[in-house]
Amino acid sequence: MTAMSMVQALNSAMEVMLARDPRVVILGEDVGYFGGVFRATEGLQSRYGAHRVIDTPIAEGGIVGAAIGMAANGLRPVAEIQFADYIYPAYDQIVSELARMRYRSAAAFTAPVTIRTPCGGGIRGGQTHSQSPEGVFAHVSGLKVVMPSNPYDAKGMLIAAIEDDDPVIFFEPKRLYNGPFDGDPHKAAESWAGHPMGDVPEGHYTVPIGKAAVVRAGNAVTVVTYGTMVHVCLAAVADLGLDAEVVDVRSMVPLDIDTLAASVAKTGRCLIAHEATRFGGYGAELSASLQERCFWHLQAPIQRVAGWDTPYPHAFEWEYFPGRLRVRRALEALMQVSA
Amino acid sequence: MTRIESRLHVPEVPARPGEEPDFSYVRISPAGAVPRPPIGVAVRETVPLAEDLIRVLDDEGAAIGPWDPKLPPDTLRAGLREMLLTRVFDDRMQRTQRQGRISFYVRSWGEEAVSVAAAHALRTGDMLFPSYRNQGLFIGRGTPVLDLMCQLLSNTRDMCKGRQLPVMYHDATRRLFSISGNLATQYPQAVGWAMAAAIKGEDHIAAAWVGEGSTAEADFHHAMLFAKVYRAPVVLNVVNNQWAISTFQGYAGGEQRSFAARGPGLGLAGLRVDGNDFLAVYAATAWAAERARAGHGATLIEHVTYRAGAHSTSDDPSRYRPKDEFPAWPLGDPVERLKKHLIGLGEWDDTRHAALLAELETEVAAAWKQAMSFGTNNDGARLDPALMFDDVFKVLPPHLEAQRAELEAELAAARDAGAAT
């Protein structure tokens, strides 16, 4: 085991796969010589060559389209879209092509592509470097959609994504790249060193796609969350001294509804928290699925905490971000309701 | 064993850190050598103009050849002043970012002529669609640097009301469109604006700018196609500053073929211009504008220049290119070249230049002080956070009204908690 940041863990996953599987190639803007704007591919081109770690033109549609063609011709491309905010020029390739290649050709052609992309706010990125569009992709049939919340999961899930025979959209909460973040922007940045999930095996291992993780056990209320919000929710729960169970969804598609529903059935209360906008967001799917399974166990309506339904404003980052205070207020209100 | 035999062509980068700068790949025509055809010339006649390099200023600073726009000294001095103001403003804002006063900045160091000369060559009624490295267009059109600074600070006088990342300005009064952080998205929009001008029977034209890296985006091609099909009155500019963050222009398709050549390839006139030559940029822009206004269609202009600084304050170019490449750049420094020309004309001297520089530094420092009085990132007056709900729609819908009330309750709770401790 080695102490790794999330960026190092992702780098290690790609290194492991480049070494193990000659079909694996990496492509994206600035990923080669430079090693990526967040350093996720640092050193990979010098070790594996410019033919396997490929700098591309600034053309997200081209990156994904080419990755589909490479995958159809036997490679295992890992495409980086530099910011999730810049994925939309590739939307047609992802939705109309990548997601449906297996289906429309009755499995005669498949496209096992992994698309890595940094998402989320908290870095003063404004509306073009802060979005969380996981719900937009979770809504598309044929895509696996995941988001790790720590280095250990990041490496294991990225290896699982690369080995998966279906396309995976791999969201990386960039605020967590270099350390956990409990929602307090005024505190000195923490590092992953010393965090239990910052201890990462150097070799090959997987964290299966489609499995949620109970990151804190409890009986009073279930908090269902993922990405950066896992850490924010853990801090809010600690602030309140609540006997809360916190579940990290990790995989939006496929969803581990059994783990989530078992927890909600046990506690009878559920708060769903994500950074993405609320209206029509992924939280709505979680809420509906849990209500269908757990209605007779619920002691209060399922509640959601999310980003406001506005673009992500530069100057009001922390008023926009669903921080600890918003989570605490929602939990307090939720605990006061009795059926 | 992990290396595979590959026949893939990978573009060759001329020089990496620790190596000598190598600009031998830049094809340069002598000043004055490229002919200037009439504005109504057939697209195919511009093929050589899209591969050669239109230059006016020679190495001695003299203006020569058919593209010399023969500008009056007052215009040249105004251009020099605005380029220098752009540079002084950039340097100051770069420093304030380093001090934590603003979150992000993008300098246009070395590329000032591309924007400032174009601002002079186009009419005030023409609509400009800048990229995020075209601050010279704002300065050339007279947007006060105070307004730009207030945007950078997201303060109470910010034109964007705190919603945009620094440098994503707009100035509706001076006809400068809202800048997008997404690349090349404004290119087809500029074409649409120009199509509307044609539909409405106006003689305004539109102009748009992208970097050479952004020509890879599909929107670049959409724009050229629409401009060609409808003969839209638009000037499409590619600022080839050689680098897209860490990616050399060869990765945008610049190897062995100019970006300007894509114009004639798609049926538009193409011009390849020395982007560090104020007079050449002015002359090419004026030619293309006149051609568009006369109904002969759009022009793709490639401005050959060099990104002297980092991509942005988040970038470190010493990781991917030799340090101190700019002095080796064969097309020189646009400010120094125009200064030399004016001195050669007897219309300028070093004393006046030093005085101008000092005056601009004072002006920028005073504007900065004033801008900070309207609030900064860290202290002073602040925009009301509830403003974030305005302008999502023209009329606030009920769900956003509820969220705004929720935010206000949250802020009140935070204030109470703060008061309690």
mmCIF file of N, CA, C and O in Angstrom, chain B residues 82-83 85-86 89 105 108 112 114-120 127-149 151 159-160 164 167-180 186 209:
data_model
loop_
_atom_site.group_PDB
_atom_site.id
_atom_site.type_symbol
_atom_site.label_atom_id
_atom_site.label_comp_id
_atom_site.label_asym_id
_atom_site.label_seq_id
_atom_site.Cartn_x
_atom_site.Cartn_y
_atom_site.Cartn_z
ATOM 1 N N GLU B 82 -2.863 51.930 -27.369
ATOM 2 C CA GLU B 82 -3.800 50.883 -26.932
ATOM 3 C C GLU B 82 -3.097 49.532 -26.779
ATOM 4 O O GLU B 82 -3.434 48.755 -25.886
ATOM 5 N N MET B 83 -2.130 49.262 -27.635
ATOM 6 C CA MET B 83 -1.372 48.008 -27.457
ATOM 7 C C MET B 83 -0.592 48.043 -26.148
ATOM 8 O O MET B 83 -0.533 47.058 -25.408
ATOM 9 N N LEU B 85 -1.288 49.941 -23.555
ATOM 10 C CA LEU B 85 -2.247 49.901 -22.443
ATOM 11 C C LEU B 85 -2.680 48.447 -22.176
ATOM 12 O O LEU B 85 -2.762 48.018 -21.022
ATOM 13 N N THR B 86 -2.924 47.711 -23.248
ATOM 14 C CA THR B 86 -3.301 46.298 -23.101
ATOM 15 C C THR B 86 -2.207 45.550 -22.342
ATOM 16 O O THR B 86 -2.478 44.767 -21.430
ATOM 17 N N PHE B 89 -1.992 46.755 -18.642
ATOM 18 C CA PHE B 89 -3.163 46.201 -17.955
ATOM 19 C C PHE B 89 -2.956 44.708 -17.677
ATOM 20 O O PHE B 89 -3.151 44.232 -16.553
ATOM 21 N N TYR B 105 -6.514 34.654 -14.558
ATOM 22 C CA TYR B 105 -6.278 35.684 -15.572
ATOM 23 C C TYR B 105 -5.649 35.075 -16.827
ATOM 24 O O TYR B 105 -4.963 34.058 -16.761
ATOM 25 N N SER B 108 -2.603 38.604 -22.967
ATOM 26 C CA SER B 108 -2.503 38.535 -24.436
ATOM 27 C C SER B 108 -1.111 38.986 -24.892
ATOM 28 O O SER B 108 -0.935 39.369 -26.046
ATOM 29 N N GLU B 112 -0.891 41.631 -29.049
ATOM 30 C CA GLU B 112 -1.709 42.844 -28.919
ATOM 31 C C GLU B 112 -2.152 43.410 -30.266
ATOM 32 O O GLU B 112 -3.256 43.954 -30.394
ATOM 33 N N VAL B 114 -3.000 41.925 -33.001
ATOM 34 C CA VAL B 114 -4.111 41.169 -33.593
ATOM 35 C C VAL B 114 -5.446 41.817 -33.225
ATOM 36 O O VAL B 114 -6.322 41.993 -34.080
ATOM 37 N N SER B 115 -5.596 42.195 -31.963
ATOM 38 C CA SER B 115 -6.869 42.755 -31.507
ATOM 39 C C SER B 115 -6.954 44.261 -31.770
ATOM 40 O O SER B 115 -7.959 44.754 -32.277
ATOM 41 N N VAL B 116 -5.907 44.976 -31.391
ATOM 42 C CA VAL B 116 -5.991 46.446 -31.448
ATOM 43 C C VAL B 116 -6.092 46.932 -32.903
ATOM 44 O O VAL B 116 -6.908 47.813 -33.213
ATOM 45 N N ALA B 117 -5.322 46.359 -33.792
ATOM 46 C CA ALA B 117 -5.389 46.793 -35.196
ATOM 47 C C ALA B 117 -6.751 46.484 -35.795
ATOM 48 O O ALA B 117 -7.314 47.280 -36.554
ATOM 49 N N ALA B 118 -7.324 45.336 -35.422
ATOM 50 C CA ALA B 118 -8.648 44.978 -35.942
ATOM 51 C C ALA B 118 -9.702 45.958 -35.436
ATOM 52 O O ALA B 118 -10.607 46.356 -36.181
ATOM 53 N N ALA B 119 -9.585 46.336 -34.157
ATOM 54 C CA ALA B 119 -10.560 47.287 -33.596
ATOM 55 C C ALA B 119 -10.552 48.589 -34.405
ATOM 56 O O ALA B 119 -11.586 49.217 -34.592
ATOM 57 N N HIS B 120 -9.373 48.978 -34.893
ATOM 58 C CA HIS B 120 -9.283 50.206 -35.697
ATOM 59 C C HIS B 120 -9.795 50.002 -37.119
ATOM 60 O O HIS B 120 -10.332 50.926 -37.718
ATOM 61 N N MET B 127 -20.181 44.169 -35.336
ATOM 62 C CA MET B 127 -20.311 43.377 -34.099
ATOM 63 C C MET B 127 -19.115 42.447 -33.951
ATOM 64 O O MET B 127 -18.782 41.702 -34.882
ATOM 65 N N LEU B 128 -18.492 42.489 -32.776
ATOM 66 C CA LEU B 128 -17.294 41.676 -32.546
ATOM 67 C C LEU B 128 -17.604 40.521 -31.588
ATOM 68 O O LEU B 128 -18.268 40.709 -30.576
ATOM 69 N N PHE B 129 -17.098 39.365 -31.919
ATOM 70 C CA PHE B 129 -17.254 38.157 -31.094
ATOM 71 C C PHE B 129 -15.858 37.715 -30.648
ATOM 72 O O PHE B 129 -15.214 36.898 -31.303
ATOM 73 N N PRO B 130 -15.380 38.280 -29.527
ATOM 74 C CA PRO B 130 -13.995 38.013 -29.108
ATOM 75 C C PRO B 130 -13.834 36.638 -28.466
ATOM 76 O O PRO B 130 -14.795 36.074 -27.943
ATOM 77 N N SER B 131 -12.610 36.127 -28.481
ATOM 78 C CA SER B 131 -12.270 34.986 -27.630
ATOM 79 C C SER B 131 -11.716 35.557 -26.326
ATOM 80 O O SER B 131 -11.671 36.772 -26.139
ATOM 81 N N TYR B 132 -11.261 34.679 -25.428
ATOM 82 C CA TYR B 132 -10.803 35.175 -24.121
ATOM 83 C C TYR B 132 -9.395 35.772 -24.157
ATOM 84 O O TYR B 132 -8.869 36.124 -23.117
ATOM 85 N N ARG B 133 -8.763 35.867 -25.327
ATOM 86 C CA ARG B 133 -7.450 36.522 -25.380
ATOM 87 C C ARG B 133 -7.507 37.767 -26.263
ATOM 88 O O ARG B 133 -6.512 38.167 -26.848
ATOM 89 N N ASN B 134 -8.681 38.367 -26.379
ATOM 90 C CA ASN B 134 -8.864 39.533 -27.240
ATOM 91 C C ASN B 134 -9.176 40.792 -26.443
ATOM 92 O O ASN B 134 -9.952 41.643 -26.898
ATOM 93 N N GLN B 135 -8.569 40.954 -25.260
ATOM 94 C CA GLN B 135 -8.861 42.158 -24.482
ATOM 95 C C GLN B 135 -8.531 43.424 -25.258
ATOM 96 O O GLN B 135 -9.107 44.477 -25.012
ATOM 97 N N GLY B 136 -7.609 43.322 -26.229
ATOM 98 C CA GLY B 136 -7.260 44.476 -27.057
ATOM 99 C C GLY B 136 -8.439 44.994 -27.875
ATOM 100 O O GLY B 136 -8.474 46.172 -28.238
ATOM 101 N N LEU B 137 -9.405 44.136 -28.160
ATOM 102 C CA LEU B 137 -10.604 44.608 -28.868
ATOM 103 C C LEU B 137 -11.410 45.539 -27.966
ATOM 104 O O LEU B 137 -11.950 46.550 -28.420
ATOM 105 N N PHE B 138 -11.522 45.183 -26.689
ATOM 106 C CA PHE B 138 -12.257 46.026 -25.749
ATOM 107 C C PHE B 138 -11.524 47.353 -25.566
ATOM 108 O O PHE B 138 -12.124 48.430 -25.633
ATOM 109 N N ILE B 139 -10.212 47.270 -25.367
ATOM 110 C CA ILE B 139 -9.422 48.484 -25.148
ATOM 111 C C ILE B 139 -9.426 49.331 -26.418
ATOM 112 O O ILE B 139 -9.587 50.550 -26.364
ATOM 113 N N GLY B 140 -9.326 48.686 -27.565
ATOM 114 C CA GLY B 140 -9.346 49.416 -28.834
ATOM 115 C C GLY B 140 -10.687 50.084 -29.106
ATOM 116 O O GLY B 140 -10.763 51.091 -29.794
ATOM 117 N N ARG B 141 -11.754 49.531 -28.559
ATOM 118 C CA ARG B 141 -13.079 50.137 -28.749
ATOM 119 C C ARG B 141 -13.439 51.104 -27.631
ATOM 120 O O ARG B 141 -14.530 51.661 -27.616
ATOM 121 N N GLY B 142 -12.551 51.238 -26.658
ATOM 122 C CA GLY B 142 -12.766 52.269 -25.640
ATOM 123 C C GLY B 142 -13.464 51.802 -24.376
ATOM 124 O O GLY B 142 -13.850 52.619 -23.544
ATOM 125 N N THR B 143 -13.615 50.490 -24.166
ATOM 126 C CA THR B 143 -14.132 50.030 -22.879
ATOM 127 C C THR B 143 -13.129 50.434 -21.802
ATOM 128 O O THR B 143 -11.951 50.098 -21.910
ATOM 129 N N PRO B 144 -13.568 51.178 -20.760
ATOM 130 C CA PRO B 144 -12.607 51.580 -19.729
ATOM 131 C C PRO B 144 -11.994 50.369 -19.027
ATOM 132 O O PRO B 144 -12.718 49.389 -18.757
ATOM 133 N N VAL B 145 -10.705 50.425 -18.751
ATOM 134 C CA VAL B 145 -10.089 49.290 -18.041
ATOM 135 C C VAL B 145 -10.742 49.108 -16.676
ATOM 136 O O VAL B 145 -10.770 47.992 -16.148
ATOM 137 N N LEU B 146 -11.311 50.163 -16.121
ATOM 138 C CA LEU B 146 -12.038 50.038 -14.857
ATOM 139 C C LEU B 146 -13.167 49.003 -14.979
ATOM 140 O O LEU B 146 -13.355 48.167 -14.089
ATOM 141 N N ASP B 147 -13.891 49.056 -16.086
ATOM 142 C CA ASP B 147 -14.994 48.103 -16.286
ATOM 143 C C ASP B 147 -14.463 46.680 -16.366
ATOM 144 O O ASP B 147 -15.068 45.745 -15.836
ATOM 145 N N LEU B 148 -13.333 46.519 -17.057
ATOM 146 C CA LEU B 148 -12.743 45.173 -17.172
ATOM 147 C C LEU B 148 -12.295 44.685 -15.791
ATOM 148 O O LEU B 148 -12.510 43.527 -15.421
ATOM 149 N N MET B 149 -11.683 45.580 -15.030
ATOM 150 C CA MET B 149 -11.196 45.205 -13.691
ATOM 151 C C MET B 149 -12.347 44.796 -12.776
ATOM 152 O O MET B 149 -12.227 43.840 -12.000
ATOM 153 N N GLN B 151 -15.087 43.447 -13.609
ATOM 154 C CA GLN B 151 -15.492 42.089 -13.984
ATOM 155 C C GLN B 151 -14.519 41.076 -13.381
ATOM 156 O O GLN B 151 -14.927 40.047 -12.840
ATOM 157 N N MET B 159 -20.006 43.843 -14.741
ATOM 158 C CA MET B 159 -21.002 43.800 -15.824
ATOM 159 C C MET B 159 -21.723 42.441 -15.886
ATOM 160 O O MET B 159 -22.824 42.343 -16.377
ATOM 161 N N CYS B 160 -21.055 41.373 -15.394
ATOM 162 C CA CYS B 160 -21.633 40.026 -15.445
ATOM 163 C C CYS B 160 -22.346 39.664 -14.141
ATOM 164 O O CYS B 160 -22.776 38.513 -13.977
ATOM 165 N N GLN B 164 -19.625 35.212 -14.233
ATOM 166 C CA GLN B 164 -18.619 34.660 -15.153
ATOM 167 C C GLN B 164 -17.234 34.630 -14.521
ATOM 168 O O GLN B 164 -16.871 35.503 -13.724
ATOM 169 N N VAL B 167 -12.186 37.503 -17.058
ATOM 170 C CA VAL B 167 -11.864 37.762 -18.487
ATOM 171 C C VAL B 167 -13.015 37.447 -19.449
ATOM 172 O O VAL B 167 -12.894 37.700 -20.632
ATOM 173 N N MET B 168 -14.134 36.926 -18.942
ATOM 174 C CA MET B 168 -15.255 36.624 -19.839
ATOM 175 C C MET B 168 -16.164 37.864 -19.932
ATOM 176 O O MET B 168 -17.321 37.850 -19.542
ATOM 177 N N TYR B 169 -15.590 38.940 -20.465
ATOM 178 C CA TYR B 169 -16.269 40.237 -20.498
ATOM 179 C C TYR B 169 -17.374 40.278 -21.562
ATOM 180 O O TYR B 169 -17.513 39.391 -22.394
ATOM 181 N N HIS B 170 -18.106 41.380 -21.563
ATOM 182 C CA HIS B 170 -18.909 41.790 -22.702
ATOM 183 C C HIS B 170 -19.066 43.303 -22.630
ATOM 184 O O HIS B 170 -18.792 43.912 -21.579
ATOM 185 N N ASP B 171 -19.471 43.913 -23.707
ATOM 186 C CA ASP B 171 -19.758 45.349 -23.706
ATOM 187 C C ASP B 171 -20.774 45.588 -24.815
ATOM 188 O O ASP B 171 -20.423 45.795 -25.976
ATOM 189 N N ALA B 172 -22.049 45.504 -24.428
ATOM 190 C CA ALA B 172 -23.121 45.588 -25.427
ATOM 191 C C ALA B 172 -23.115 46.954 -26.107
ATOM 192 O O ALA B 172 -23.337 47.046 -27.325
ATOM 193 N N THR B 173 -22.834 48.010 -25.353
ATOM 194 C CA THR B 173 -22.846 49.359 -25.921
ATOM 195 C C THR B 173 -21.820 49.485 -27.039
ATOM 196 O O THR B 173 -22.081 50.102 -28.071
ATOM 197 N N ARG B 174 -20.660 48.920 -26.814
ATOM 198 C CA ARG B 174 -19.597 49.022 -27.823
ATOM 199 C C ARG B 174 -19.589 47.833 -28.772
ATOM 200 O O ARG B 174 -18.639 47.617 -29.509
ATOM 201 N N ARG B 175 -20.632 47.043 -28.711
ATOM 202 C CA ARG B 175 -20.823 45.934 -29.642
ATOM 203 C C ARG B 175 -19.732 44.866 -29.542
ATOM 204 O O ARG B 175 -19.079 44.504 -30.523
ATOM 205 N N LEU B 176 -19.532 44.432 -28.317
ATOM 206 C CA LEU B 176 -18.613 43.310 -28.071
ATOM 207 C C LEU B 176 -19.427 42.220 -27.387
ATOM 208 O O LEU B 176 -19.950 42.412 -26.277
ATOM 209 N N PHE B 177 -19.534 41.084 -28.034
ATOM 210 C CA PHE B 177 -20.415 40.008 -27.579
ATOM 211 C C PHE B 177 -19.878 39.365 -26.303
ATOM 212 O O PHE B 177 -18.685 39.432 -26.022
ATOM 213 N N SER B 178 -20.761 38.716 -25.561
ATOM 214 C CA SER B 178 -20.401 37.996 -24.340
ATOM 215 C C SER B 178 -19.407 36.867 -24.664
ATOM 216 O O SER B 178 -19.674 36.020 -25.514
ATOM 217 N N ILE B 179 -18.275 36.875 -23.957
ATOM 218 C CA ILE B 179 -17.236 35.868 -24.212
ATOM 219 C C ILE B 179 -17.626 34.552 -23.547
ATOM 220 O O ILE B 179 -18.134 34.536 -22.432
ATOM 221 N N SER B 180 -17.373 33.466 -24.237
ATOM 222 C CA SER B 180 -17.655 32.141 -23.683
ATOM 223 C C SER B 180 -16.352 31.446 -23.325
ATOM 224 O O SER B 180 -15.359 31.583 -24.024
ATOM 225 N N GLN B 186 -18.679 30.747 -30.474
ATOM 226 C CA GLN B 186 -19.179 32.017 -30.988
ATOM 227 C C GLN B 186 -18.967 32.178 -32.485
ATOM 228 O O GLN B 186 -19.497 33.105 -33.087
ATOM 229 N N TRP B 209 -13.199 35.716 -33.454
ATOM 230 C CA TRP B 209 -11.822 35.276 -33.244
ATOM 231 C C TRP B 209 -11.791 33.922 -32.533
ATOM 232 O O TRP B 209 -12.558 33.705 -31.587
#
